[in-house]
mmCIF file of C-alpha atoms and ligand atoms in Angstrom:
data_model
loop_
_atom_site.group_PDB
_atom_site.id
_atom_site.type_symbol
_atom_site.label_atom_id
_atom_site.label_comp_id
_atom_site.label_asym_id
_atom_site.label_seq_id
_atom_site.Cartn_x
_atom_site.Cartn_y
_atom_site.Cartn_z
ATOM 1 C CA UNK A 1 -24.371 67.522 13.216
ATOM 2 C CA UNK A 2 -27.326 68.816 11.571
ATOM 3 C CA UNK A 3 -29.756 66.524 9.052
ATOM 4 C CA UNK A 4 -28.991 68.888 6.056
ATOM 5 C CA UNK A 5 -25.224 68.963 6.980
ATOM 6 C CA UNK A 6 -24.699 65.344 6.818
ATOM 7 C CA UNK A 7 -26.806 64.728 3.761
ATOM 8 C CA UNK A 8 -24.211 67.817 2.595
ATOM 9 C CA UNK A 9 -21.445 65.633 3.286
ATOM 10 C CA UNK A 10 -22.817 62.147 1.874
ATOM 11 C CA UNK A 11 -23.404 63.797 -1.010
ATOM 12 C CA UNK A 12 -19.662 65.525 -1.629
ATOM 13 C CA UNK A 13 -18.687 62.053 -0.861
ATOM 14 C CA UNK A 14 -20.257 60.044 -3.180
ATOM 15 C CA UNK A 15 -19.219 62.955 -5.787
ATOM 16 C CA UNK A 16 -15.840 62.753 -4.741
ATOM 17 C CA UNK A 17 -16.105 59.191 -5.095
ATOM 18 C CA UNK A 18 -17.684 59.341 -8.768
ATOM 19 C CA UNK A 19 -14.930 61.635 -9.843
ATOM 20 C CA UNK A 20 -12.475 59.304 -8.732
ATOM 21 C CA UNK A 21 -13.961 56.728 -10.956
ATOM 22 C CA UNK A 22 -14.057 58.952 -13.888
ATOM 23 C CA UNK A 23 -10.579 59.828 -13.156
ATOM 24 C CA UNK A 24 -9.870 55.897 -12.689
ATOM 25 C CA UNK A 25 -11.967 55.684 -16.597
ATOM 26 C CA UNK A 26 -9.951 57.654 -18.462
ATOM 27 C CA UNK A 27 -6.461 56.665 -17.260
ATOM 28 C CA UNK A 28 -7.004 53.245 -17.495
ATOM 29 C CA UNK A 29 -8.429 54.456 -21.464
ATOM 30 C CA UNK A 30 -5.052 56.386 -21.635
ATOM 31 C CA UNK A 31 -2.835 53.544 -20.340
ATOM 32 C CA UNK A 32 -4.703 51.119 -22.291
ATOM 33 C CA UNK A 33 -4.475 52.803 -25.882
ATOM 34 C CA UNK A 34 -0.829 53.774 -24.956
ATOM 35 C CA UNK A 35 -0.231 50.054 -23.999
ATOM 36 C CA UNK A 36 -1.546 48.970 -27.629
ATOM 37 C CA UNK A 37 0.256 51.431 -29.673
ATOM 38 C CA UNK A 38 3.635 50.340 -28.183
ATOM 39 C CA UNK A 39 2.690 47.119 -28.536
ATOM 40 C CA UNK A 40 1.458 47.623 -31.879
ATOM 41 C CA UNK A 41 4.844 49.045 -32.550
ATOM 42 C CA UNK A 42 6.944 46.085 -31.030
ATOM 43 C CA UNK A 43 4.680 43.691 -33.410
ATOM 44 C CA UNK A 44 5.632 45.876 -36.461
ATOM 45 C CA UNK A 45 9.292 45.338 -35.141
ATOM 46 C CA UNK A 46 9.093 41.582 -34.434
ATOM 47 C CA UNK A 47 7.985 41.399 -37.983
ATOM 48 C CA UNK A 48 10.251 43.446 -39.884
ATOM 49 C CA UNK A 49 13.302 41.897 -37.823
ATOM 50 C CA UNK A 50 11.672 38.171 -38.698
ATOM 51 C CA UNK A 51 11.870 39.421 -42.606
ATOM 52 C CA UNK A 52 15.322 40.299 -42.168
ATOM 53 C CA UNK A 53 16.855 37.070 -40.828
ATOM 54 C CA UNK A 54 14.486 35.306 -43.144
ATOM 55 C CA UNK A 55 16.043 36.513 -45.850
ATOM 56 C CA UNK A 56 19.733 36.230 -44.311
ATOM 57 C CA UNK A 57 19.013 33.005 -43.716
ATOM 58 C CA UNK A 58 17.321 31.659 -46.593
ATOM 59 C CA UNK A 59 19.691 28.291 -46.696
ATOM 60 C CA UNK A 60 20.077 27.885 -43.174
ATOM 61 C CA UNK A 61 17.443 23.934 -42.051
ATOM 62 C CA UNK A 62 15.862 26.096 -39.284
ATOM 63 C CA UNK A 63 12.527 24.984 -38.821
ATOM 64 C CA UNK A 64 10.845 28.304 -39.312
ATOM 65 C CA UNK A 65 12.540 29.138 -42.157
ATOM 66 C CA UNK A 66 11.777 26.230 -44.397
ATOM 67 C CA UNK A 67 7.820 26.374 -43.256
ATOM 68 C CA UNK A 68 8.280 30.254 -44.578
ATOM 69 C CA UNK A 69 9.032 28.946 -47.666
ATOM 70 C CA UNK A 70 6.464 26.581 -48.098
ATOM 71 C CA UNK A 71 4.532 28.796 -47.470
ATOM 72 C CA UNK A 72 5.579 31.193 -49.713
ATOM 73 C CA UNK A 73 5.720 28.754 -52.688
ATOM 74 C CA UNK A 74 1.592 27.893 -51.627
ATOM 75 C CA UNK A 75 1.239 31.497 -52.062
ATOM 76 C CA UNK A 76 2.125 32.035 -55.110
ATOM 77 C CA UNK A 77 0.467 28.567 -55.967
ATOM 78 C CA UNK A 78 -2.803 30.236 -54.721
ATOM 79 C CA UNK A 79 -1.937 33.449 -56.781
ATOM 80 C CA UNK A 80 -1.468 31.217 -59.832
ATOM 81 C CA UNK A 81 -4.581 29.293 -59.389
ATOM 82 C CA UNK A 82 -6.966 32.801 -58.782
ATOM 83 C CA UNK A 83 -5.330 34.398 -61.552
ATOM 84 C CA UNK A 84 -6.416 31.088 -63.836
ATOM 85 C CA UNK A 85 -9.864 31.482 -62.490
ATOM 86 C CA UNK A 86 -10.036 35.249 -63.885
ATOM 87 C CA UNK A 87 -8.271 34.248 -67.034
ATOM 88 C CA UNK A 88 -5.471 36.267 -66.615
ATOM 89 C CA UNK A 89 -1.474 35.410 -65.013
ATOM 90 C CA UNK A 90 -0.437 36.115 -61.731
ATOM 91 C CA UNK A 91 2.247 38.832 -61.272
ATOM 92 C CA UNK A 92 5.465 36.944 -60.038
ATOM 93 C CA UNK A 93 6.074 40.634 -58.076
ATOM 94 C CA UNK A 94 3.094 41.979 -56.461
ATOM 95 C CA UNK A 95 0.744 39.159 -57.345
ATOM 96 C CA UNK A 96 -1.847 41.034 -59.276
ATOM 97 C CA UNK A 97 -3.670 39.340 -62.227
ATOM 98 C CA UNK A 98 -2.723 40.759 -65.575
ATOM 99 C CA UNK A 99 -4.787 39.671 -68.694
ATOM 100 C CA UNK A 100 -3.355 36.828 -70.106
ATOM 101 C CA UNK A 101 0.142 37.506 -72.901
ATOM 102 C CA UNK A 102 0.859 40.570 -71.076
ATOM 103 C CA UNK A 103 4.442 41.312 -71.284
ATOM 104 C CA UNK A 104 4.256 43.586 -68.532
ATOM 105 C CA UNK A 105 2.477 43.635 -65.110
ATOM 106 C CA UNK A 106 -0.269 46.973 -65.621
ATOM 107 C CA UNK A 107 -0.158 47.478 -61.923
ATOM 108 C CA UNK A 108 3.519 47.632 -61.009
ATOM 109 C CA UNK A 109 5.795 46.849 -64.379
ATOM 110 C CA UNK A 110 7.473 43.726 -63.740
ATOM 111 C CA UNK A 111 8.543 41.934 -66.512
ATOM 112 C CA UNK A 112 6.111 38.922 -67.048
ATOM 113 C CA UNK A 113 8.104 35.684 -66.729
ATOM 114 C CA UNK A 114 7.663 34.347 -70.991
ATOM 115 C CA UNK A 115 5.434 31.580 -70.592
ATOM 116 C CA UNK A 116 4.916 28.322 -73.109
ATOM 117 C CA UNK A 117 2.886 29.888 -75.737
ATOM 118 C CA UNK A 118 5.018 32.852 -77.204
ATOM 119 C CA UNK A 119 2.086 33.334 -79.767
ATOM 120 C CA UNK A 120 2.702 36.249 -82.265
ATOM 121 C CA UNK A 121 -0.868 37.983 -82.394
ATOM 122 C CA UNK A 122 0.051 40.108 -85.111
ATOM 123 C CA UNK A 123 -2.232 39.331 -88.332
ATOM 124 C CA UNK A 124 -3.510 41.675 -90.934
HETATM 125 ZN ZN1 LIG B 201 2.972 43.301 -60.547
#
């Protein structure tokens, strides 16, 4: 085999080899992103079935359930206590602060729950 012929041949090789390896690249990218979105979509699942028996099983003892709402009540302890420090009330609803006397949560309507001081501000 002649000099030029081999060094014809090493070099379809090694560019057979590098496409390969490109090929190899992007499927593995393709697999991998496909992998995430399903399991990015099984997460979502897990999640909104977990919210479901939560809430059908509010009075059930079940471990889980009872630290969900311990947590939940330290949540809205936390909202509470954020909403104090910007001198407005926490939104029992969504949680946003709302100056304080508001009858009404500005951002999505709820009824504020009447607290203590019912004071008229109406003077003239
Ligand atoms: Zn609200």
């Amino acid at each position: 085999m002649d000099i030029l012929d081999r060094i014809g041949e090493t070099i379809s090789q090694v560019g057979n080899a590098a496409g390969q390896k490109a090929k190899d690249v992007s499927e593995f990218a393709k697999l991998t992103t496909e992998m995430r979105t399903l399991q990015k979509k099984q997460q979502d699942l897990y999640l909104e079935l977990g919210k479901k028996y939560f809430e059908e099983h509010m009075d059930s003892k079940e471990e889980a359930v009872e630290a969900l709402k311990e947590i939940a009540a330290d949540v809205e302890h936390l909202k509470d206590e954020i909403a104090a420090l910007k001198g407005g009330d926490a939104c029992p609803n969504c949680g946003a602060v709302v100056p304080k006397g508001s009858k009404f949560c500005n951002a999505c309507g709820t009824k504020m729950s009447i607290f203590e001081e019912e004071e008229t501000t109406e003077e003239e």
